[in-house]
Coordinates of C-alpha atoms in Angstrom, one line a residue:
X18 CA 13.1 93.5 5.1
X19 CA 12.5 91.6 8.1
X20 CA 15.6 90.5 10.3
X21 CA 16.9 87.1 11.2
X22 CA 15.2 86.4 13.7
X23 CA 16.1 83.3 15.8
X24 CA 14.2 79.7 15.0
X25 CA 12.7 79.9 18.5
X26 CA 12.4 82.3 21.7
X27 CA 14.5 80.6 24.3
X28 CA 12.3 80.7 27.5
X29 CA 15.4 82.2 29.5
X30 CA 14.7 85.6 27.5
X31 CA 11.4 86.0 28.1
X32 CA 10.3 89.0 30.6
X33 CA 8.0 88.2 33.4
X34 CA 4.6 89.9 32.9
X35 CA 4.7 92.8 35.1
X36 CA 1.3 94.5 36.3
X37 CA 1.5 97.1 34.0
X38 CA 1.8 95.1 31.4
X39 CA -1.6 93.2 32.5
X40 CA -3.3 96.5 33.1
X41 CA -3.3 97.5 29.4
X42 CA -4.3 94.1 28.0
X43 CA -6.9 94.1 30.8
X44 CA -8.2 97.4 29.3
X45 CA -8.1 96.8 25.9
X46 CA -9.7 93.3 26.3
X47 CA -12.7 95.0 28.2
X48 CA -13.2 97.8 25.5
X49 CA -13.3 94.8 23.2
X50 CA -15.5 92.9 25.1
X51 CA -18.0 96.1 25.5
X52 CA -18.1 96.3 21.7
X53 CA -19.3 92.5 21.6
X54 CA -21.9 92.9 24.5
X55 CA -23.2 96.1 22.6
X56 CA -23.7 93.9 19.1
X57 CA -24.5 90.8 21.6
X58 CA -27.3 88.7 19.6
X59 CA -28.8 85.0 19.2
X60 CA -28.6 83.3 16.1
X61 CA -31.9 82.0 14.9
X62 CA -29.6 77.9 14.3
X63 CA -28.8 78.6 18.5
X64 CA -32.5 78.1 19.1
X65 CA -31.6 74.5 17.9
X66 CA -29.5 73.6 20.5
X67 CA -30.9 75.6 22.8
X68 CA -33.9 72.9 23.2
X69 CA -31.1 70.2 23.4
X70 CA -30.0 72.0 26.5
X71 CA -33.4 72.3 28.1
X72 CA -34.5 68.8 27.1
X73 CA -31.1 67.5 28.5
X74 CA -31.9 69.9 31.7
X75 CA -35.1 68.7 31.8
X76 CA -34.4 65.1 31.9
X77 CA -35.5 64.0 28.6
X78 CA -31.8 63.6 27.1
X79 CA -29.7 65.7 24.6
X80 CA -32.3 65.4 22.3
X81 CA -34.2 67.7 20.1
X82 CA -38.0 65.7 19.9
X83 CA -38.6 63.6 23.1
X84 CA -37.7 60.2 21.5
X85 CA -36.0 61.0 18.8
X86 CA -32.3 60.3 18.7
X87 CA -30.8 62.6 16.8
X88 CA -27.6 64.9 16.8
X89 CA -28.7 67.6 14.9
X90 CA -25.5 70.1 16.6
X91 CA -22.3 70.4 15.8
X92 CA -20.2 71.4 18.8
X93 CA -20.5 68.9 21.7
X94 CA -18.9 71.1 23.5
X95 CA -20.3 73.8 23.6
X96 CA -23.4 72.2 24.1
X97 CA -21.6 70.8 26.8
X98 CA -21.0 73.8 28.0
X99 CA -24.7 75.2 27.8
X100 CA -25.7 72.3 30.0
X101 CA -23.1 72.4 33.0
X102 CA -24.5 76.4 32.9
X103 CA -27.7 76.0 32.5
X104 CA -27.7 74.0 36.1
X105 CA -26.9 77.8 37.8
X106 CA -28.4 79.9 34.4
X107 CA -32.0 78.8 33.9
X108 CA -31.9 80.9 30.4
X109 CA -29.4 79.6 28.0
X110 CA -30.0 83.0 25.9
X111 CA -28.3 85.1 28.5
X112 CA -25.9 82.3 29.3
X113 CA -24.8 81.7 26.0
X114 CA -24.0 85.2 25.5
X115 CA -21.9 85.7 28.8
X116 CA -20.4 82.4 27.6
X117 CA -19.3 84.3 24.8
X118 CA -18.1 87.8 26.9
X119 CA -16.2 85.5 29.1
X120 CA -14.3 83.6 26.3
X121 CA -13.6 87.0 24.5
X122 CA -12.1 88.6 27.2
X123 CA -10.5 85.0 27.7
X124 CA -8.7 85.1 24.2
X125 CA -7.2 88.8 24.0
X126 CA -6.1 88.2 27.6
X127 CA -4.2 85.4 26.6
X128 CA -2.9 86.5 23.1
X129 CA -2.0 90.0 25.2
X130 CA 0.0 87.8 28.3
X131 CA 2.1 86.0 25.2
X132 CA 3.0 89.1 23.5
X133 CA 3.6 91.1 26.5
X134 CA 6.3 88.2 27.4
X135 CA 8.1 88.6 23.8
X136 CA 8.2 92.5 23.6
X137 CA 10.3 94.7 25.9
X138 CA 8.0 97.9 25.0
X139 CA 5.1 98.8 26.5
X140 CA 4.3 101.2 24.1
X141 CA 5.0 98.7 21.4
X142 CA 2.4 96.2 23.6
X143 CA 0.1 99.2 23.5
X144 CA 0.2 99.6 19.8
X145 CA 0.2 96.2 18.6
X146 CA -2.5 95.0 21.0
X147 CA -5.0 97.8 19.9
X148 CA -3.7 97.1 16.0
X149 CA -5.2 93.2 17.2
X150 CA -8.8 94.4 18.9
X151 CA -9.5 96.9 15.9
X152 CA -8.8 94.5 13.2
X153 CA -11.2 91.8 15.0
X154 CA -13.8 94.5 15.8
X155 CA -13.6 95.9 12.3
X156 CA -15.1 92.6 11.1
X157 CA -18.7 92.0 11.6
X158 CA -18.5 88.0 11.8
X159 CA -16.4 88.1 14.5
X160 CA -18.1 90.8 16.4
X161 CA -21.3 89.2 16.0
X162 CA -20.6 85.3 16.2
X163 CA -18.9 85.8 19.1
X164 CA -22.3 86.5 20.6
X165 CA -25.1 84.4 18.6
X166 CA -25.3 81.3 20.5
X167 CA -23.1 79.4 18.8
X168 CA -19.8 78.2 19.3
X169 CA -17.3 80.7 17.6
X170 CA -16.0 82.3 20.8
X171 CA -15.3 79.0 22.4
X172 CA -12.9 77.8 18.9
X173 CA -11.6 81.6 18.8
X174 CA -10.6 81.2 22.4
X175 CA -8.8 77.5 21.8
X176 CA -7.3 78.2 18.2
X177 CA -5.2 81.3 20.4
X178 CA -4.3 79.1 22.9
X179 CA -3.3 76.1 20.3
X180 CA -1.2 78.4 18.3
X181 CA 0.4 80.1 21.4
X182 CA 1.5 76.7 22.7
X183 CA 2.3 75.3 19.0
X184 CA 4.5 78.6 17.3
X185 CA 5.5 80.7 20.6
X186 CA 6.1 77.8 23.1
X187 CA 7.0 75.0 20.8
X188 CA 5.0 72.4 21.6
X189 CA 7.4 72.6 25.0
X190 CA 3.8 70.7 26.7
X191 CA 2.8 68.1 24.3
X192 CA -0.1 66.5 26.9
X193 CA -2.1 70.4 27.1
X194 CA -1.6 71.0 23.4
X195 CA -3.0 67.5 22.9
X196 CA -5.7 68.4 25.0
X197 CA -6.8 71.3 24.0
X198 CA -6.8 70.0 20.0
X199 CA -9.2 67.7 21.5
X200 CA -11.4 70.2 22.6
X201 CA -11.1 72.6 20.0
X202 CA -12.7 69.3 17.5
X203 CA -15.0 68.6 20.1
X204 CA -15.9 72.2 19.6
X205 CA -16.4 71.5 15.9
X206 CA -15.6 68.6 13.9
X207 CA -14.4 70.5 11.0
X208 CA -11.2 71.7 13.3
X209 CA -10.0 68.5 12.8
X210 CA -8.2 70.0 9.2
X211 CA -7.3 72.9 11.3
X212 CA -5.7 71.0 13.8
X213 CA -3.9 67.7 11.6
X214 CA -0.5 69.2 10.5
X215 CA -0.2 69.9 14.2
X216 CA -0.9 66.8 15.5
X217 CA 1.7 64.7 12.9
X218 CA 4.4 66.7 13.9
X219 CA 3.4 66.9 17.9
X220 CA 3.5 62.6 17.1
X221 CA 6.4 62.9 15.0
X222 CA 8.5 64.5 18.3
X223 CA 7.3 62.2 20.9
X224 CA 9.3 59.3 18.5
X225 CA 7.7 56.7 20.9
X226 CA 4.7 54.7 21.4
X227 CA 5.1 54.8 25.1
X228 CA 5.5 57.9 24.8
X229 CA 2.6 58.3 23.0
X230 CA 0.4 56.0 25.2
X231 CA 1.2 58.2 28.0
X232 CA -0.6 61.0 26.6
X233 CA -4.1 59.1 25.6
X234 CA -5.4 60.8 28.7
X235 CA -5.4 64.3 26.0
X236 CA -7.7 62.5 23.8
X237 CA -9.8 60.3 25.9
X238 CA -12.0 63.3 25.6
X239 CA -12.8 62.7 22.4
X240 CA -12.8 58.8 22.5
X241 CA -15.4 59.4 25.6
X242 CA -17.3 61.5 22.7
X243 CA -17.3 59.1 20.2
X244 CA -18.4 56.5 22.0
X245 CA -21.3 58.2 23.4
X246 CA -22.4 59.4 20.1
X247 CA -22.4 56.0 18.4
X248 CA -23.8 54.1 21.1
X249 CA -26.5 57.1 21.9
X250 CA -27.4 58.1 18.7
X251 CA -25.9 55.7 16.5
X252 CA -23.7 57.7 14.2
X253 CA -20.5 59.5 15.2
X254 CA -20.8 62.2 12.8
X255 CA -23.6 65.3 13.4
X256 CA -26.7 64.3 11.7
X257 CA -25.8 68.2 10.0
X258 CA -23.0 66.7 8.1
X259 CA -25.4 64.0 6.5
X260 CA -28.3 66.8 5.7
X261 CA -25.5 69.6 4.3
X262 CA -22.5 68.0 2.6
X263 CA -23.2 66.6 -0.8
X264 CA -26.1 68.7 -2.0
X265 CA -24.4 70.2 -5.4
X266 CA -24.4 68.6 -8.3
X267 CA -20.7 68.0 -8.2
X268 CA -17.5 69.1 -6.7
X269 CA -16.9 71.8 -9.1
X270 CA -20.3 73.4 -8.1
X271 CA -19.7 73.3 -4.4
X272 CA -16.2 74.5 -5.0
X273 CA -17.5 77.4 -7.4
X274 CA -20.5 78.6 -4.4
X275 CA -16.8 78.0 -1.8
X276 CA -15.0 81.1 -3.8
X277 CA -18.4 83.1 -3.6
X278 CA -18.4 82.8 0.1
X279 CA -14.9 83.7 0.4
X280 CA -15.6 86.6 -2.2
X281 CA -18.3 87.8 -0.1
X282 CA -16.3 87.9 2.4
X283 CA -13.7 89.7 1.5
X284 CA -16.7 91.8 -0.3
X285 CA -18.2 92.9 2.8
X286 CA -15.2 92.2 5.8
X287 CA -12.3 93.9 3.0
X288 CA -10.2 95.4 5.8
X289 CA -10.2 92.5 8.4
X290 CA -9.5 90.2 5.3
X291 CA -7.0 92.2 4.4
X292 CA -5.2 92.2 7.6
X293 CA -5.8 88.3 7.7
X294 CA -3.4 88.1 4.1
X295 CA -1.2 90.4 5.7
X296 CA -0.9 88.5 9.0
X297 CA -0.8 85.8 7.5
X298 CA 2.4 86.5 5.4
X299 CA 4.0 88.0 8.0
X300 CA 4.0 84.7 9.5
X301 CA 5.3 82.7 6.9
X302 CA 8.3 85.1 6.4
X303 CA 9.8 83.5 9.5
X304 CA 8.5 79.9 8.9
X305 CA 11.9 78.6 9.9
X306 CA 10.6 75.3 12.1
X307 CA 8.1 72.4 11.5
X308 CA 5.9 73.3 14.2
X309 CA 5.2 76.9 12.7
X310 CA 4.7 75.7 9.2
X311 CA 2.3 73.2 10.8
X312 CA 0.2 76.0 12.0
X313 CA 0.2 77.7 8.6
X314 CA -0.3 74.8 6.5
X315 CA -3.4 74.0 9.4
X316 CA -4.9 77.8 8.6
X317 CA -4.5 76.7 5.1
X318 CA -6.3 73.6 4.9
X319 CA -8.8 74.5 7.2
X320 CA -9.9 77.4 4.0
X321 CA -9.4 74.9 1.2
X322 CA -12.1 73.0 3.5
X323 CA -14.6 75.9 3.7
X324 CA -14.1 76.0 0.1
X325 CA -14.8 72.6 -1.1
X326 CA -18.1 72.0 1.2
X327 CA -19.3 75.1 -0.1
X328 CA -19.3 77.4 2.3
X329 CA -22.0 78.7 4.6
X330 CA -24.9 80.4 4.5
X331 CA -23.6 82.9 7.5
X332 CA -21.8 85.8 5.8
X333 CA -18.0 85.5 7.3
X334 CA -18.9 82.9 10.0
X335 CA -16.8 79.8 8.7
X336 CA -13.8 82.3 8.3
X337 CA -13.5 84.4 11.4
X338 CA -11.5 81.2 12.7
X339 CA -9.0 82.4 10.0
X340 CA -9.3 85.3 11.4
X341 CA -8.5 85.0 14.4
X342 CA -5.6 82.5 13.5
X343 CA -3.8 84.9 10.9
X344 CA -3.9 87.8 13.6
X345 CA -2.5 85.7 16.5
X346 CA 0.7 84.2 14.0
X347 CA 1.2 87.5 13.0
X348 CA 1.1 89.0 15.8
X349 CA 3.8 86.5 17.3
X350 CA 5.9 87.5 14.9
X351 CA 5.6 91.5 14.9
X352 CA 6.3 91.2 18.5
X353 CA 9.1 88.8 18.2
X354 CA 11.0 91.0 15.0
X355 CA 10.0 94.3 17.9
X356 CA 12.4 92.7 19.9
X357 CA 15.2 92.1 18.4
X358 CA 14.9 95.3 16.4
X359 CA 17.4 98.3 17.7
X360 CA 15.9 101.4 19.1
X361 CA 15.1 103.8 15.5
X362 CA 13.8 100.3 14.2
X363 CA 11.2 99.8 16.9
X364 CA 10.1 103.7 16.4
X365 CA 9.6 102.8 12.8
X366 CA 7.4 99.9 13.0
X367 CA 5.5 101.7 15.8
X368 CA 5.0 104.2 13.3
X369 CA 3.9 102.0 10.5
X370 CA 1.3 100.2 12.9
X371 CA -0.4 103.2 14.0
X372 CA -0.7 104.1 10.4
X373 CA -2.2 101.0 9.5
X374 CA -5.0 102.0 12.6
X375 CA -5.3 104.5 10.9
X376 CA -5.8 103.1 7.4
X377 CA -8.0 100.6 8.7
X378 CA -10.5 103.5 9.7
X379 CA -10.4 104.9 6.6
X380 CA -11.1 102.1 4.3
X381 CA -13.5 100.6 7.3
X382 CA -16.0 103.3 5.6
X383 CA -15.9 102.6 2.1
X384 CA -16.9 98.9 2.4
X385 CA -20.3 98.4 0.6
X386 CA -23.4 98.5 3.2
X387 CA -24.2 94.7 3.5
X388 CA -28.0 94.9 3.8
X389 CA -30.2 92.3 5.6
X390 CA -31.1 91.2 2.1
X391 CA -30.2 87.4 1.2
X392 CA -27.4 87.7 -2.1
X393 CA -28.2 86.4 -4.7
X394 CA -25.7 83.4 -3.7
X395 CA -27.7 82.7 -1.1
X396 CA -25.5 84.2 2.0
X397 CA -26.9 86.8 4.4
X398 CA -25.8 88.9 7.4
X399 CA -27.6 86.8 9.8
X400 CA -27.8 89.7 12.7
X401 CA -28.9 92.2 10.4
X402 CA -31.6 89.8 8.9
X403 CA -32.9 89.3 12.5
X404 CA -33.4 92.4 13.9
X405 CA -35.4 91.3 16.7
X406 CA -33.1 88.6 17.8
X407 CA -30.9 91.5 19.5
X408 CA -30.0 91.1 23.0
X409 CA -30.7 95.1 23.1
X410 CA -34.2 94.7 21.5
X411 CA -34.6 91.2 24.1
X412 CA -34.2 93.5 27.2
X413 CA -36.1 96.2 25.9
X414 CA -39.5 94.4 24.6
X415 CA -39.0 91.6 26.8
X416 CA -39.4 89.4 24.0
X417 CA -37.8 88.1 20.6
X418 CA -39.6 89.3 17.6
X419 CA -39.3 87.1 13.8
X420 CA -40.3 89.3 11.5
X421 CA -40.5 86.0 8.9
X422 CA -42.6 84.4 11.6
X423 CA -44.8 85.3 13.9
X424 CA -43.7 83.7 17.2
X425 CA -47.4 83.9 19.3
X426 CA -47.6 80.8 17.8
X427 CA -45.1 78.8 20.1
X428 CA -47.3 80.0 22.7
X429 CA -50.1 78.7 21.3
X430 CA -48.5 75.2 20.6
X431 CA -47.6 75.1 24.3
X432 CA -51.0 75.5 25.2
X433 CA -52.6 73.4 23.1
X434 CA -49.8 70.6 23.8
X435 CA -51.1 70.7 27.2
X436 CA -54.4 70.4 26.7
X437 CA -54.5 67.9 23.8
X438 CA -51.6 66.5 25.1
X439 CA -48.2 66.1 23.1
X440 CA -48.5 66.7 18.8
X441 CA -45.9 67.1 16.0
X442 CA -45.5 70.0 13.8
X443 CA -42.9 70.9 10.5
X444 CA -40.9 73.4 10.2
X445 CA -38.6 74.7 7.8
X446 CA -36.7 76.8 10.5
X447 CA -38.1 75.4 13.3
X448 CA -35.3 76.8 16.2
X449 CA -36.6 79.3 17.6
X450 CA -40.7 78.0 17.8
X451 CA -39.3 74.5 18.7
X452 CA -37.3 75.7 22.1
X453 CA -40.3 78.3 23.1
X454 CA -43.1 75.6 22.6
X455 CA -41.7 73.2 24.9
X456 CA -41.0 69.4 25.0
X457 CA -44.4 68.1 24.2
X458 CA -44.5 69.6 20.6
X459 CA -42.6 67.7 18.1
X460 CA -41.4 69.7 15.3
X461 CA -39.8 68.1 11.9
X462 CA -37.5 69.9 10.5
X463 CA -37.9 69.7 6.8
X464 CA -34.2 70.7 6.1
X465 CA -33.5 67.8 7.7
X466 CA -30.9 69.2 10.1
X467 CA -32.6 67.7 13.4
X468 CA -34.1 64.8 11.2
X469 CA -32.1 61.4 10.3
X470 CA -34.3 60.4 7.5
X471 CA -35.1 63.8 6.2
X472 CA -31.1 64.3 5.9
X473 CA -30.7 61.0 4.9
X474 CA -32.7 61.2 1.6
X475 CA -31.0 61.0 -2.0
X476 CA -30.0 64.0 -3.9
X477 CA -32.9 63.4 -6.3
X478 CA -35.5 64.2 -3.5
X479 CA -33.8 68.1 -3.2
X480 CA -36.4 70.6 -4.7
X481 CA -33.4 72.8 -6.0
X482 CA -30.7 71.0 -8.1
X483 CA -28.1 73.7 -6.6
X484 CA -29.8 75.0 -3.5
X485 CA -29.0 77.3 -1.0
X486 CA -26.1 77.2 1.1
X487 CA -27.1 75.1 4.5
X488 CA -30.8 75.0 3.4
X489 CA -31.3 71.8 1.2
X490 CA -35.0 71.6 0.6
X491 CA -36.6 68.3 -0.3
X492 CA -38.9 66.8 -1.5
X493 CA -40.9 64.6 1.4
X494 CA -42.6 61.3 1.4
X495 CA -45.8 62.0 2.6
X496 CA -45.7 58.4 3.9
X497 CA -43.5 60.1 6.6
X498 CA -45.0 63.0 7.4
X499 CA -48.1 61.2 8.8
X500 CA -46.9 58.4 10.4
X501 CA -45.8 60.9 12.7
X502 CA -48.9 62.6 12.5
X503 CA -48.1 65.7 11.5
X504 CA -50.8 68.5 12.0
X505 CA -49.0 71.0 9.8
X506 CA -50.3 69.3 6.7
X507 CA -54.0 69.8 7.6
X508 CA -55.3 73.4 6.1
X509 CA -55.9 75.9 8.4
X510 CA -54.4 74.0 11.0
X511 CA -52.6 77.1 13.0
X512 CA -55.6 78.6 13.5
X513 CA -57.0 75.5 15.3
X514 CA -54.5 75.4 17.4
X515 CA -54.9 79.4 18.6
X516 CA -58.5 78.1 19.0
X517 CA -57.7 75.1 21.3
X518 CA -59.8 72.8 19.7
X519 CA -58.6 69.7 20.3
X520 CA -61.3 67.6 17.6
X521 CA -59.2 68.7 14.8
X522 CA -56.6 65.8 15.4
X523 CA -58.8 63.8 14.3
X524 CA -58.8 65.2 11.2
X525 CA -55.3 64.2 10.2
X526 CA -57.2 60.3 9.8
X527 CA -59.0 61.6 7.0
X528 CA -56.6 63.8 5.3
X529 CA -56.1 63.9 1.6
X530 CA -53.2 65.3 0.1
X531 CA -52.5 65.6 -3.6
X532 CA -49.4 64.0 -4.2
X533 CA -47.4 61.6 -2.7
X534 CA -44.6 64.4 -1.7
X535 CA -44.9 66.9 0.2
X536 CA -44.5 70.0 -1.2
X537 CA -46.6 68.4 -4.2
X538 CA -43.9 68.7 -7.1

C-alpha cells in the first residue's frame, strides 16, 4: 500500500541538484540518446515538410508547389524549427535528426534534474532513472519517431516539461506553463486535448481577468499562428485534418479501426504499454489535487482522441506521447513515495524496480516479430517498411533507396524541369520524389494531404468505403488533373522524361482518357 504522501512537495524540502546527481542523469541520458542515433531514420511523410523548408529557404514561401497555398503539415513548429536550422544546416535530413538527439537528451535531462530534487538516494536516482530509459527504449515508436523527421521528440520534450511544471511544481509559474502549452499545440494541434484540463484549472487559479490579460504574452504565439495561417493560406486548420478526419463510414467505424491501433500497439509495444498502465496508475493513486488530476484526465483524453479519429497508420506513433506522459507522472510519484519512505522501505522498492528491469527484458523477447508487412488493418512499422530510409544505410550508400519506388526518377524530373522548364506530376506518396526533384516540379498529391481540393472532396469520391488509415484514396475529376497539366496521365510518360524529350508536353493537348475520373472506376 502506498503511503500518505503530502498533497504537494513544499519547495523548502527539495535538495539542490548536486553534480553527482547530474553526472548519472548525464550518463544515462547519453546511453539513451546513442540507442536513438543508432535506430536514427527519416520518415518517408518528413520528405513532405522537408520541401516546405527548402521552398521557405529558398524564397518561394512555406509552401509545398510554388503557388500553391497550402498547409499540408501539422506541426508549425517544428517546421519552424527546420527553417531557423536550415539557415546554418543546409540538409534538413541530418538536421532533423540532431533536432531529435538534442531534444532526447533535452527530455531525460530534465525528467532526471526533477526527480533528482525529490529523492534523497542516489542509488534510488540510479534505479529509477534506468527503470525510465529502458521502458522508453523498449518501445520501438518512441525509439524510432524520435528520429524520423517528424515532430515527436519536440512534444516528448514539452509534454515532460508541462507535466513537471503542472504535477511537481504546481503550476507555481502560470506565464512558462502557459507558454509552453502554446508550443506544445503549435507542435501539433491535436495537443490541444492533451493540454485543456490543464489550462481550465491554470485559468480557474488566476480568478482574474487582469490577471489573465497579463499572461496573453503565453499565447500570442499561437494567436501570431493563427493569424498567419488564415491570412496565408486561408484556413487555420492543416489542410491534413480536412484530407484524413471523416473518411469512415461513421463514428462507430472509425472508433472500431481506433481500438485496432491501440490493440496493435499493445500487440507489438506489450512491455512499454504495460509500464504506461502501470505508470499510469501509480499516478492516480496519489491524485490528491486539481492540478494532478488535470494531467491525468489530459493523458486520458488525449487516447479517447486517438481513438475516435481512428488512429494512425504509424504503428505506436500517436501513442508514444502517452508514453512518455504515463512514465514521467509515475515517475513523480515513485520518487516522491522514495522519499518519505523509511530506510527497509526504500530497499524494498529498490528491489522491486530492479526486478521489474529485469522482467522487462524478459518479456522484451517474447513480443511477436512486427515485420515490415502492412496488417491487415492497415498499420505498419514505418522504419522497418523503409529500409533504405536509414540514417546508417544514408551514410553508407550515400543515398536513400525506396524499394516501392525507384527514386532516379527525381533526378530525372530535375533535369527535365530545367530544360523544359517547370511541369506537374501526381503522386500517391509524393514526399520523398517531391523534395529531391526540386521547386520547379509540381507534384499532386492524390491523397490529398498537400492538395486543398483533393482533400476537400466528398466522401462519395473515396475509392475504398473504409480505407486505410491516413491514406484516403479518391476518386479524381479528370477536369482537375489537366488543368494543371499533369504529365503523369500521359502513357509512358516517365520514360520521356529519362529521355529529355521536351515534345511530349504537347502531348497532354491531345490526351484521351477513358473516364471522366481518374483512376477510371
Amino acid at each position: 500500500m502506498l503511503m500518505k504522501l503530502p498533497r504537494t512537495i513544499s519547495f523548502t524540502a527539495l535538495k539542490a541538484t548536486s553534480w553527482k546527481d547530474m553526472v548519472i542523469v548525464s550518463l544515462l541520458a547519453i546511453c539513451t540518446v546513442t540507442l536513438v542515433f543508432y535506430h536514427a531514420w527519416i520518415s518517408e511523410d518528413s520528405f513532405i515538410t522537408f520541401r516546405y523548408v527548402s521552398n521557405t529557404v529558398d524564397g518561394f514561401g512555406p509552401v509545398f508547389n510554388i503557388g500553391e497555398r497550402v498547409q499540408g503539415f501539422t506541426h508549425p513548429l517544428w517546421l519552424i524549427l527546420l527553417v531557423l536550422g536550415s539557415k546554418i544546416a543546409a540538409n534538413p535530413i541530418f538536421l532533423s535528426i540532431a533536432y531529435g538527439l538534442v531534444f532526447t537528451f533535452l527530455t531525460i535531462a530534465i525528467l532526471g534534474r526533477a526527480l533528482a530534487q525529490i529523492v534523497h538516494n542516489r542509488i534510488t536516482l540510479s534505479v529509477l532513472l534506468t527503470l525510465i530509459c529502458l521502458l522508453w527504449s523498449l518501445s520501438d515508436p518512441w525509439l524510432s519517431f524520435q528520429t524520423g523527421g517528424l515532430e515527436n521528440s519536440l512534444s516528448n520534450l514539452l509534454i515532460t516539461t508541462i507535466l513537471i511544471e503542472a504535477w511537481f511544481k504546481t503550476m507555481r509559474r502560470p506565464g512558462w506553463l502557459l507558454l509552453l502549452i502554446t508550443l506544445l499545440c503549435l507542435t501539433r494541434p491535436d495537443f490541444i486535448i492533451f493540454s485543456a484540463p490543464i489550462v481550465i484549472i491554470l485559468l480557474l487559479r488566476l480568478k482574474s481577468i487582469r490577471r489573465l490579460l497579463d499572461l496573453s504574452w503565453a499565447i500570442s504565439p499561437a494567436l501570431a499562428w493563427l493569424v498567419f495561417a488564415w491570412t496565408y493560406y486561408g484556413a487555420v486548420l492543416p489542410n491534413t485534418a480536412y484530407a484524413k478526419l471523416g473518411i469512415y463510414p461513421s463514428w462507430v467505424e472509425a472508433v472500431t479501426q481506433g481500438f485496432r491501433y491501440l490493440q496493435d500497439w499493445l500487440t507489438y509495444d506489450t512491455v512499454p504499454a504495460i509500464g504506461a498502465v502501470v505508470f499510469l496508475g501509480v499516478a492516480v493513486s496519489v491524485m490528491r489535487s486539481k492540478e494532478r488530476l488535470a494531467c491525468v484526465v489530459g493523458v486520458v483524453l488525449y487516447t479517447i482522441w486517438i481513438v475516435l479519429i481512428g488512429g494512425d497508420f504509424m504503428r505506436g506513433r500517436m501513442l508514444t506521447p502517452v508514453l512518455t506522459a504515463t512514465v514521467v507522472l509515475g515517475s513523480l510519484v515513485i520518487a516522491e513515495r522514495s522519499t518519505h519512505s523509511k530506510g527497509k522501505t526504500r530497499r524494498f522498492d529498490g528491489v522491486v524496480v530492479a526486478g521489474l528491469i529485469m522482467t522487462l527484458f524478459f518479456l522484451q523477447q517474447t513480443r511477436p516479430d512486427p515485420g515490415a508487412e502492412i496488417s491487415p488493418h492497415g498499420i505498419v512499422n514505418e522504419q522497418l517498411f523503409y529500409p533504405g530510409y536509414h540514417l546508417s544505410f544514408l551514410l553508407e550508400q550515400g543515398h536513400l533507396e525506396n524499394p516501392y519506388l525507384d527514386l532516379r526518377l527525381a533526378d530525372d524530373l530535375r533535369r527535365f524541369a530545367q530544360s523544359c522548364g517547370p511541369i506537374t506530376i501526381h503522386m500517391r506518396n509524393p514526399g520523398t520524389i517531391a523534395f529531391l526533384a526540386g521547386p520547379d516540379v509540381s507534384v499532386i498529391d492524390t491523397l490529398g494531404l498537400t492538395d486543398a481540393y483533393i482533400a476537400r472532396l466528398p466522401r462519395e469520391y473515396l475509392i475504398s468505403a473504409n480505407p486505410r488509415p491516413g491514406h484516403p484514396d479518391k476518386y479524381i475529376p479528370l477536369s482537375y488533373l489537366l488543368s494543371k497539366q499533369d504529365l503523369a496521365l500521359l502513357p509512358g510518360w516517365t520514360e520521356s522524361i529519362s529521355r529529355g524529350d521536351c515534345s511530349f508536353i504537347s502531348k497532354l493537348a491531345s490526351f484521351q482518357y477513358p473516364s471522366d475520373f481518374y483512376p477510371s472506376p
